[in-house]
Amino acid sequence: MDVGISNETLSRPRAKWRKVAYGGMQPGFDDNHTDESFLEDMVMNANVVKRDITKVILDSVSISQYLCIVSLVILVWNYTLQSTLDEYSLLFLDVGLLASGFVTLLLTREMCSLGLFFHYLLNIGFFTTGLYVLSPIYNTLTRSISSDTILAVTVSLIVLHLFLHDYSGCPIGVPGGALFTAPSLTSCVSLNASVVASVFIASRLPSRLHVFAVMLFSMQVFLFAPFVTYCIKKCSLALHLVFSCGLMALTLSLVYALHKLLFVVLLGLLVFVSVVCPCWLIRIQEYKFEINGPWDEAKLCFDIRD
Amino acid sequence: MAPEKQRILMVSDFFYPNFGGVENHIYYLSQCLLELGHKVVVMTHAYGNRSGVRYMTGGLKVYYVPWRPFVMQNTLPTFYGTLPIIRTILIREQISLVHGHQAFSTLCHEALMHARTMGYKVVFTDHSLYGFSDVGSIHMNKVLQFTLADVTQAICVSHTSKENTVLRSGIPPEKVYMIPNAVDTAMFKPAEERPGGNEIVIVVISRLVYRKGADLLVEVIPEVCRLYPNVRFIVGGDGPKRVRLEEMREKHSLQDRVDMLGAVPHASVRSVLISGHIFLNSSLTEAFCIAILEAASCGLLTVSTRVGGVPEVLPEDMVVLAEPDPADMVLAIKKAISLLPEIDPQVMHERMKKLYDWHDVAKRTEIVYDRALKCPNQPLLGRLSRYLSCGSWAGKLFCLVMIIDFLLLHLLQLWQPEEDIDKVPDFVIPPVEISSAFDQEQDD
């Protein structure tokens, strides 16, 4: 009799569980039955890029380089405010910077036609004239505001500028370049913050020529330095590295001459950005868990704009 | 052994007079549970002037709590503001189990939290799929993790939805039951006479939004009209993408071949469906597509995108699946047109009656309620350990929220003791017997 019963159960095997919703409850299985095929269509970390620490450190050099440029600008502002640097040497510095910038562009960009050169020269001419005409206004702009307020606002604006700056690209775009990407909202905001900070600092200076010289210097650096460094980086990586290291050495030595504590702070910041942050990024990259599966919303493969 | 008769509170922000998947699910499930002999009460927020207590068909009591919705039909989440009213409703109606619907409903989350604090068993049903990578989804998943950390049982409407819910909230898969939606086959009957002629009519009824693939329609419709001169489209529904469809219609001069009906009221959906041969669904994401069931019940062959839970919904001979790509969808429509002569709407309707039935859904839900009620009670400290595992910072925050809820509950018990709350007596409304009893009295 036992053989008969076991024969019966053998001749009617349980139907296989199917991953379907129709047909009511599947016979022999509960509604909370979890098959081995549960989560078999899940794909993990499909689009995650494996990062290499050397590359990340090399990429972080752009950030340290820009930090040094901004520190140099602040140093020049400081010396001008303390009247260590007089207006004629400042003007000389401006012209020198402009010339070296042009030379760098000529050397690093492949296409350098005379027409383009004159186009740039014309733009610089307009720009400089405009600044010279407006400098009397900037001179008396913040006369009724205390110096502490001005310093506090300038510091916050510079911090905002550094925070929102677009370190990978170029805020003013590359005219005529192959990859023209429109500047994003945050890079425009950061540029404006730096311009306003320069205006505030310039307004603390005694004479109009001072104001003009400092404004010209600040505007040159904030507007054109990203463009020039982008061209250097595009030209050759080795040149970029040499330039950045030279710049860092120059900045550190000048800050050391000014104040020991600031030197320590700047050095610490540069080490943090160049070494600590890449290691941190690589470490927390291991926790990245990207989940994809049949539940994802489908991506349209065509462009919606008509 | 028949399951005991329960007293269930359904909670959601989404209920009649809104029409939608969740709303219909709650309504039909409640009606079938009432027929099985349980008592069902629904709680939702006020809709415009519709506030207070209403009774619907079969004695379904609905509490339209006077809270205003603030965004996307959700009540303002005040954490503890809903505690007094929920406690009152639970005690008045002598509820034994709370069933919340839809992860996007703030009222549902709050009600489940308070019900757990008061010691009731809770069941949660998830109706939608969510992603993992955008900011909104990340926050929603954290809230869901909080609610599901201590839920007694959970229900999902498809297997894909079950996988999605388990990944989002981290609950063990054995706690999640797969009970699909169903369709009211009595309402969605095919036409007696199939729309004849040599014209093939393709029906689309959906909200015209990005998520429902309105952009795919804009690409597919002109191509199909070009390839098959005898095909006509009927597009019902409204939304932000309607303008794009109208533009497409103008651009390709398809005014006589594409009918735009605008928003179709729920009562007229059947009449629109039976005027067609093929139903086209182009959604980009669906946990479970009830529209496809309605179309199949009316005898239409379905063409749909292969997303989410759609492949599980119908057998392969009743649906043609395509990737969410215009070229693939056109091929699928071609295949559907070639399959049309073999389709008999009445046969399809009879098959649908066997495949999906709300009474079957109610019976399976009853089993879930039974299991939920058999789970042991747990004191506060035991439950807090489940919340702590939600995350290093979030776990402690959730524990704090539950402890404050516990304290507020005791304060409320002192202020408004349970004995002071009137209990509602049970009304049983037998529709037929009353009139026959009246006739008998007359005779006497």
Coordinates of C-alpha atoms in Angstrom, one line a residue, chain A residues 166 170-174 179-185 187-188:
Chain A
D166 CA 34.7 74.9 -13.3
C170 CA 37.1 77.0 -19.5
P171 CA 34.6 79.6 -18.4
I172 CA 34.8 81.9 -21.4
G173 CA 34.6 79.1 -23.9
V174 CA 37.2 78.4 -26.6
L179 CA 34.8 71.5 -28.5
F180 CA 32.8 74.6 -27.7
T181 CA 30.8 73.8 -24.5
A182 CA 28.5 76.5 -23.2
P183 CA 29.5 77.8 -19.8
S184 CA 27.3 76.4 -17.1
L185 CA 25.4 78.4 -14.5
S187 CA 30.9 78.8 -13.7
C188 CA 29.1 82.1 -14.6

